[in-house]
PDB file of C-alpha atoms in Angstrom:
ATOM      1  CA  MET A   1      12.563 -20.535  12.828  1.00 37.00           C
ATOM      2  CA  CYS A   2      10.968 -17.092  12.976  1.00 41.00           C
ATOM      3  CA  TYR A   3      10.127 -15.298   9.761  1.00 39.00           C
ATOM      4  CA  ASN A   4      12.272 -12.253  10.598  1.00 42.00           C
ATOM      5  CA  LYS A   5      15.287 -14.543  10.957  1.00 36.00           C
ATOM      6  CA  LEU A   6      14.462 -16.210   7.637  1.00 38.00           C
ATOM      7  CA  ILE A   7      14.819 -12.869   5.881  1.00 37.00           C
ATOM      8  CA  MET A   8      18.208 -12.180   7.428  1.00 33.00           C
ATOM      9  CA  THR A   9      19.780 -15.585   6.936  1.00 31.00           C
ATOM     10  CA  ASN A  10      18.811 -16.743   3.452  1.00 34.00           C
ATOM     11  CA  SER A  11      21.043 -16.510   0.375  1.00 37.00           C
ATOM     12  CA  LYS A  12      21.860 -13.318  -1.492  1.00 54.00           C
ATOM     13  CA  ASP A  13      20.234 -14.440  -4.742  1.00 87.00           C
ATOM     14  CA  THR A  14      17.224 -12.431  -5.845  1.00 95.00           C
ATOM     15  CA  GLN A  15      13.826 -14.045  -5.305  1.00 97.00           C
ATOM     16  CA  ILE A  16      10.481 -12.760  -6.525  1.00 98.00           C
ATOM     17  CA  LEU A  17       7.093 -13.865  -5.228  1.00 98.00           C
ATOM     18  CA  ALA A  18       4.019 -13.305  -7.401  1.00 98.00           C
ATOM     19  CA  ILE A  19       0.765 -13.528  -5.439  1.00 98.00           C
ATOM     20  CA  VAL A  20      -2.295 -14.505  -7.482  1.00 97.00           C
ATOM     21  CA  GLY A  21      -5.932 -15.251  -6.720  1.00 97.00           C
ATOM     22  CA  MET A  22      -9.516 -14.215  -7.310  1.00 96.00           C
ATOM     23  CA  SER A  23     -11.203 -11.302  -5.526  1.00 92.00           C
ATOM     24  CA  GLY A  24     -11.813 -12.027  -1.866  1.00 94.00           C
ATOM     25  CA  SER A  25      -9.319 -14.883  -1.721  1.00 97.00           C
ATOM     26  CA  GLY A  26      -6.949 -13.052   0.622  1.00 96.00           C
ATOM     27  CA  LYS A  27      -4.165 -11.863  -1.675  1.00 96.00           C
ATOM     28  CA  SER A  28      -3.940  -8.503   0.077  1.00 94.00           C
ATOM     29  CA  VAL A  29      -3.577 -10.182   3.472  1.00 96.00           C
ATOM     30  CA  ILE A  30      -0.511 -12.024   2.199  1.00 98.00           C
ATOM     31  CA  VAL A  31       0.983  -9.005   0.433  1.00 98.00           C
ATOM     32  CA  ASP A  32       0.432  -6.781   3.478  1.00 97.00           C
ATOM     33  CA  TYR A  33       2.129  -9.343   5.709  1.00 97.00           C
ATOM     34  CA  LEU A  34       5.161  -9.468   3.443  1.00 98.00           C
ATOM     35  CA  THR A  35       5.446  -5.685   3.093  1.00 97.00           C
ATOM     36  CA  GLU A  36       5.181  -5.359   6.873  1.00 97.00           C
ATOM     37  CA  HIS A  37       8.284  -7.584   6.985  1.00 96.00           C
ATOM     38  CA  SER A  38      10.219  -5.162   4.770  1.00 96.00           C
ATOM     39  CA  ILE A  39       9.585  -6.895   1.423  1.00 97.00           C
ATOM     40  CA  PRO A  40       8.978  -4.200  -1.216  1.00 98.00           C
ATOM     41  CA  LYS A  41       6.000  -4.741  -3.492  1.00 97.00           C
ATOM     42  CA  VAL A  42       5.283  -3.960  -7.108  1.00 98.00           C
ATOM     43  CA  TYR A  43       1.550  -3.287  -7.404  1.00 95.00           C
ATOM     44  CA  PHE A  44       0.152  -4.065 -10.848  1.00 91.00           C
ATOM     45  CA  GLY A  45      -3.068  -2.176 -10.143  1.00 84.00           C
ATOM     46  CA  GLY A  46      -0.968   0.878  -9.327  1.00 87.00           C
ATOM     47  CA  MET A  47       0.204   0.990 -12.948  1.00 90.00           C
ATOM     48  CA  ILE A  48      -3.431   1.279 -14.010  1.00 89.00           C
ATOM     49  CA  TYR A  49      -4.228   3.939 -11.415  1.00 89.00           C
ATOM     50  CA  LYS A  50      -1.212   6.074 -12.354  1.00 90.00           C
ATOM     51  CA  GLU A  51      -2.077   5.925 -16.037  1.00 92.00           C
ATOM     52  CA  MET A  52      -5.734   6.751 -15.346  1.00 93.00           C
ATOM     53  CA  GLU A  53      -4.636   9.778 -13.319  1.00 92.00           C
ATOM     54  CA  LYS A  54      -2.248  10.832 -16.074  1.00 92.00           C
ATOM     55  CA  ARG A  55      -5.112  10.721 -18.586  1.00 94.00           C
ATOM     56  CA  GLY A  56      -7.568  12.476 -16.281  1.00 93.00           C
ATOM     57  CA  ILE A  57      -9.852   9.458 -15.882  1.00 93.00           C
ATOM     58  CA  GLU A  58     -11.688   9.358 -12.567  1.00 90.00           C
ATOM     59  CA  ARG A  59     -11.782   6.158 -10.516  1.00 87.00           C
ATOM     60  CA  THR A  60     -15.382   5.222  -9.724  1.00 83.00           C
ATOM     61  CA  PRO A  61     -16.268   3.712  -6.326  1.00 73.00           C
ATOM     62  CA  ASN A  62     -17.620   0.495  -7.890  1.00 70.00           C
ATOM     63  CA  GLY A  63     -14.437  -0.112  -9.857  1.00 74.00           C
ATOM     64  CA  GLU A  64     -16.152   0.065 -13.257  1.00 80.00           C
ATOM     65  CA  SER A  65     -13.875   2.772 -14.635  1.00 87.00           C
ATOM     66  CA  GLU A  66     -10.808   0.786 -13.609  1.00 84.00           C
ATOM     67  CA  LYS A  67     -12.187  -2.397 -15.184  1.00 79.00           C
ATOM     68  CA  HIS A  68     -12.953  -0.668 -18.479  1.00 85.00           C
ATOM     69  CA  PHE A  69      -9.620   1.142 -18.530  1.00 89.00           C
ATOM     70  CA  ARG A  70      -7.715  -2.074 -17.780  1.00 82.00           C
ATOM     71  CA  GLN A  71      -9.401  -3.749 -20.750  1.00 83.00           C
ATOM     72  CA  MET A  72      -8.922  -0.709 -22.974  1.00 90.00           C
ATOM     73  CA  ILE A  73      -5.211  -0.292 -22.241  1.00 90.00           C
ATOM     74  CA  ARG A  74      -4.595  -3.957 -23.020  1.00 83.00           C
ATOM     75  CA  GLU A  75      -6.471  -3.623 -26.319  1.00 88.00           C
ATOM     76  CA  THR A  76      -4.714  -0.410 -27.390  1.00 93.00           C
ATOM     77  CA  GLU A  77      -1.228  -0.833 -25.892  1.00 92.00           C
ATOM     78  CA  GLY A  78      -0.984  -4.622 -25.871  1.00 89.00           C
ATOM     79  CA  ALA A  79      -1.924  -7.369 -23.441  1.00 83.00           C
ATOM     80  CA  ASP A  80       1.490  -7.002 -21.828  1.00 90.00           C
ATOM     81  CA  TRP A  81       1.272  -3.253 -21.123  1.00 92.00           C
ATOM     82  CA  VAL A  82       0.793  -3.586 -17.366  1.00 91.00           C
ATOM     83  CA  VAL A  83       3.431  -6.269 -16.963  1.00 94.00           C
ATOM     84  CA  ARG A  84       5.964  -4.206 -18.928  1.00 94.00           C
ATOM     85  CA  GLN A  85       5.567  -1.386 -16.399  1.00 94.00           C
ATOM     86  CA  ALA A  86       5.806  -3.859 -13.519  1.00 96.00           C
ATOM     87  CA  ILE A  87       8.953  -5.474 -14.929  1.00 97.00           C
ATOM     88  CA  ALA A  88      10.639  -2.079 -15.234  1.00 96.00           C
ATOM     89  CA  GLU A  89       9.756  -1.260 -11.601  1.00 96.00           C
ATOM     90  CA  THR A  90      10.962  -4.683 -10.444  1.00 97.00           C
ATOM     91  CA  LYS A  91      14.273  -4.265 -12.251  1.00 97.00           C
ATOM     92  CA  ASP A  92      14.688  -0.842 -10.639  1.00 96.00           C
ATOM     93  CA  LEU A  93      14.275  -2.469  -7.220  1.00 97.00           C
ATOM     94  CA  ILE A  94      16.811  -5.170  -8.099  1.00 96.00           C
ATOM     95  CA  SER A  95      19.257  -2.519  -9.326  1.00 95.00           C
ATOM     96  CA  ALA A  96      18.788  -0.707  -6.023  1.00 96.00           C
ATOM     97  CA  GLY A  97      19.930  -3.849  -4.199  1.00 95.00           C
ATOM     98  CA  GLN A  98      16.610  -5.460  -3.235  1.00 96.00           C
ATOM     99  CA  LYS A  99      16.901  -9.238  -3.006  1.00 96.00           C
ATOM    100  CA  ARG A 100      13.296 -10.067  -2.053  1.00 97.00           C
ATOM    101  CA  ILE A 101      10.372  -8.606  -3.988  1.00 98.00           C
ATOM    102  CA  VAL A 102       6.635  -9.363  -4.023  1.00 98.00           C
ATOM    103  CA  LEU A 103       4.435  -8.799  -7.081  1.00 98.00           C
ATOM    104  CA  ASP A 104       0.848  -7.889  -6.228  1.00 96.00           C
ATOM    105  CA  GLY A 105      -1.871  -8.216  -8.838  1.00 89.00           C
ATOM    106  CA  VAL A 106      -0.704 -10.495 -11.640  1.00 93.00           C
ATOM    107  CA  TYR A 107      -3.885 -10.953 -13.653  1.00 88.00           C
ATOM    108  CA  SER A 108      -3.461 -12.549 -17.029  1.00 90.00           C
ATOM    109  CA  TRP A 109      -1.870 -15.560 -18.695  1.00 92.00           C
ATOM    110  CA  THR A 110       0.155 -13.139 -20.823  1.00 91.00           C
ATOM    111  CA  GLU A 111       1.534 -11.552 -17.666  1.00 94.00           C
ATOM    112  CA  TYR A 112       2.353 -14.959 -16.211  1.00 96.00           C
ATOM    113  CA  LYS A 113       4.255 -16.085 -19.305  1.00 96.00           C
ATOM    114  CA  THR A 114       6.074 -12.765 -19.621  1.00 96.00           C
ATOM    115  CA  LEU A 115       7.224 -12.843 -15.999  1.00 97.00           C
ATOM    116  CA  LYS A 116       8.381 -16.460 -16.259  1.00 97.00           C
ATOM    117  CA  HIS A 117      10.398 -15.511 -19.340  1.00 96.00           C
ATOM    118  CA  GLU A 118      11.796 -12.303 -17.843  1.00 96.00           C
ATOM    119  CA  PHE A 119      12.781 -13.749 -14.458  1.00 97.00           C
ATOM    120  CA  PRO A 120      13.639 -17.413 -15.113  1.00 95.00           C
ATOM    121  CA  GLY A 121      14.448 -19.415 -12.028  1.00 94.00           C
ATOM    122  CA  ILE A 122      13.890 -16.573  -9.570  1.00 97.00           C
ATOM    123  CA  ILE A 123      10.105 -16.094  -9.615  1.00 98.00           C
ATOM    124  CA  THR A 124       7.652 -18.216  -7.629  1.00 98.00           C
ATOM    125  CA  PHE A 125       3.878 -17.995  -8.037  1.00 98.00           C
ATOM    126  CA  ILE A 126       1.745 -18.446  -4.931  1.00 98.00           C
ATOM    127  CA  ALA A 127      -2.029 -18.708  -5.377  1.00 98.00           C
ATOM    128  CA  VAL A 128      -4.363 -17.796  -2.531  1.00 98.00           C
ATOM    129  CA  VAL A 129      -7.649 -19.680  -2.875  1.00 98.00           C
ATOM    130  CA  ALA A 130     -10.895 -19.851  -0.930  1.00 98.00           C
ATOM    131  CA  ASP A 131     -14.360 -21.310  -1.400  1.00 98.00           C
ATOM    132  CA  LYS A 132     -16.400 -19.148  -3.743  1.00 96.00           C
ATOM    133  CA  ASN A 133     -19.241 -18.413  -1.317  1.00 95.00           C
ATOM    134  CA  LEU A 134     -16.720 -17.365   1.320  1.00 96.00           C
ATOM    135  CA  ARG A 135     -14.953 -15.074  -1.162  1.00 96.00           C
ATOM    136  CA  TYR A 136     -18.276 -13.469  -2.036  1.00 95.00           C
ATOM    137  CA  GLU A 137     -19.078 -12.879   1.645  1.00 94.00           C
ATOM    138  CA  ARG A 138     -15.712 -11.208   2.191  1.00 94.00           C
ATOM    139  CA  VAL A 139     -16.035  -8.959  -0.848  1.00 93.00           C
ATOM    140  CA  ALA A 140     -19.550  -7.914   0.224  1.00 92.00           C
ATOM    141  CA  LYS A 141     -18.289  -6.958   3.707  1.00 91.00           C
ATOM    142  CA  ARG A 142     -15.048  -5.197   2.824  1.00 85.00           C
ATOM    143  CA  PRO A 143     -14.970  -1.469   3.651  1.00 82.00           C
ATOM    144  CA  VAL A 144     -13.503  -0.367   0.299  1.00 79.00           C
ATOM    145  CA  ARG A 145     -15.389  -1.159  -2.925  1.00 76.00           C
ATOM    146  CA  PRO A 146     -17.758  -3.850  -1.644  1.00 81.00           C
ATOM    147  CA  PHE A 147     -19.684  -5.876  -4.243  1.00 83.00           C
ATOM    148  CA  ASP A 148     -22.951  -7.789  -3.931  1.00 84.00           C
ATOM    149  CA  SER A 149     -23.040 -11.419  -5.079  1.00 83.00           C
ATOM    150  CA  LYS A 150     -24.312 -10.544  -8.564  1.00 89.00           C
ATOM    151  CA  ALA A 151     -21.578  -7.950  -9.108  1.00 88.00           C
ATOM    152  CA  ILE A 152     -18.778 -10.195  -7.889  1.00 90.00           C
ATOM    153  CA  ARG A 153     -20.009 -13.082 -10.073  1.00 92.00           C
ATOM    154  CA  GLU A 154     -19.923 -10.748 -13.074  1.00 91.00           C
ATOM    155  CA  ARG A 155     -16.445  -9.550 -12.085  1.00 88.00           C
ATOM    156  CA  ASP A 156     -15.194 -13.135 -11.731  1.00 93.00           C
ATOM    157  CA  LEU A 157     -16.459 -13.986 -15.211  1.00 92.00           C
ATOM    158  CA  SER A 158     -15.030 -10.817 -16.706  1.00 87.00           C
ATOM    159  CA  GLU A 159     -11.599 -11.440 -15.176  1.00 89.00           C
ATOM    160  CA  ILE A 160     -11.570 -15.086 -16.256  1.00 92.00           C
ATOM    161  CA  GLU A 161     -12.909 -14.539 -19.777  1.00 90.00           C
ATOM    162  CA  ASN A 162     -11.408 -11.163 -20.688  1.00 83.00           C
ATOM    163  CA  LEU A 163      -8.185 -11.157 -18.678  1.00 81.00           C
ATOM    164  CA  GLU A 164      -7.529 -14.918 -18.509  1.00 88.00           C
ATOM    165  CA  LYS A 165      -7.029 -14.626 -14.761  1.00 94.00           C
ATOM    166  CA  GLY A 166      -7.512 -18.347 -14.196  1.00 95.00           C
ATOM    167  CA  GLY A 167      -4.271 -19.259 -15.957  1.00 96.00           C
ATOM    168  CA  PRO A 168      -1.791 -17.916 -13.384  1.00 97.00           C
ATOM    169  CA  ILE A 169      -3.849 -19.440 -10.573  1.00 97.00           C
ATOM    170  CA  ALA A 170      -3.970 -22.856 -12.260  1.00 97.00           C
ATOM    171  CA  ALA A 171      -0.226 -22.747 -13.003  1.00 97.00           C
ATOM    172  CA  ALA A 172       0.881 -21.487  -9.575  1.00 98.00           C
ATOM    173  CA  ASP A 173       3.777 -23.217  -7.827  1.00 98.00           C
ATOM    174  CA  TYR A 174       2.158 -23.243  -4.377  1.00 98.00           C
ATOM    175  CA  TYR A 175      -1.353 -22.844  -2.963  1.00 98.00           C
ATOM    176  CA  LEU A 176      -2.602 -21.333   0.272  1.00 98.00           C
ATOM    177  CA  LEU A 177      -6.157 -22.305   1.278  1.00 98.00           C
ATOM    178  CA  ASN A 178      -7.789 -19.358   3.007  1.00 98.00           C
ATOM    179  CA  ASN A 179     -11.013 -20.835   4.381  1.00 98.00           C
ATOM    180  CA  SER A 180     -10.076 -20.382   8.032  1.00 96.00           C
ATOM    181  CA  THR A 181      -8.409 -17.749  10.190  1.00 97.00           C
ATOM    182  CA  VAL A 182      -5.754 -15.217   9.262  1.00 97.00           C
ATOM    183  CA  ASP A 183      -3.348 -16.970  11.625  1.00 97.00           C
ATOM    184  CA  ASN A 184      -3.912 -20.212   9.746  1.00 98.00           C
ATOM    185  CA  LEU A 185      -3.168 -18.428   6.478  1.00 98.00           C
ATOM    186  CA  TYR A 186       0.023 -16.952   7.938  1.00 98.00           C
ATOM    187  CA  SER A 187       1.069 -20.414   9.116  1.00 98.00           C
ATOM    188  CA  GLN A 188       0.678 -21.811   5.589  1.00 98.00           C
ATOM    189  CA  LEU A 189       2.609 -18.867   4.169  1.00 98.00           C
ATOM    190  CA  LYS A 190       5.521 -19.322   6.585  1.00 97.00           C
ATOM    191  CA  SER A 191       5.643 -23.027   5.744  1.00 98.00           C
ATOM    192  CA  THR A 192       5.804 -22.203   2.030  1.00 98.00           C
ATOM    193  CA  LEU A 193       8.482 -19.552   2.565  1.00 97.00           C
ATOM    194  CA  ASN A 194      10.540 -22.125   4.446  1.00 97.00           C
ATOM    195  CA  GLN A 195      10.189 -24.581   1.563  1.00 96.00           C
ATOM    196  CA  ILE A 196      11.513 -22.084  -0.979  1.00 95.00           C
ATOM    197  CA  ASN A 197      14.064 -20.523   1.411  1.00 93.00           C
ATOM    198  CA  PHE A 198      12.597 -17.064   0.909  1.00 94.00           C
TER     199      PHE A 198
END
């Protein structure tokens, strides 16, 4: 069954996909594929960028300003600040009649627990994983905000220790292994979407 047909023929109940994973795992590949198939996304990082712009804080090319602001906003406004904004945007989409929504950028265990509580029974977490060395190679080669191996190791540790990013990945409902080609990743995604009737 083709993916386009899946979208048209499944039930009318709302379903939310939350895509999680470490940098370089391939989260954006999955999210882009879904948005290209008319699934609206709620981008958690966008909440950070909008608030930085509102406060006149410049985004640095290496991502340091974003990292520091993300940590600061959680410390001053609460660990659930980002997810509160994302929940409001998601509910707006549901109110507008959207039945399929993808969440891009769930970071922390707090966010995971809040989303599970807020959307019981209608949210599915999909983790995109890849071997660490392969992730590092991808991040080093990407055209926007590349990192060398030292920088990405430090970012991994910061996200795991300060943002508890490992929790949502460990607790995900489904896993996509992205060690091969994009087509292989798409094939795994379609199989998972079939399983959950998304």
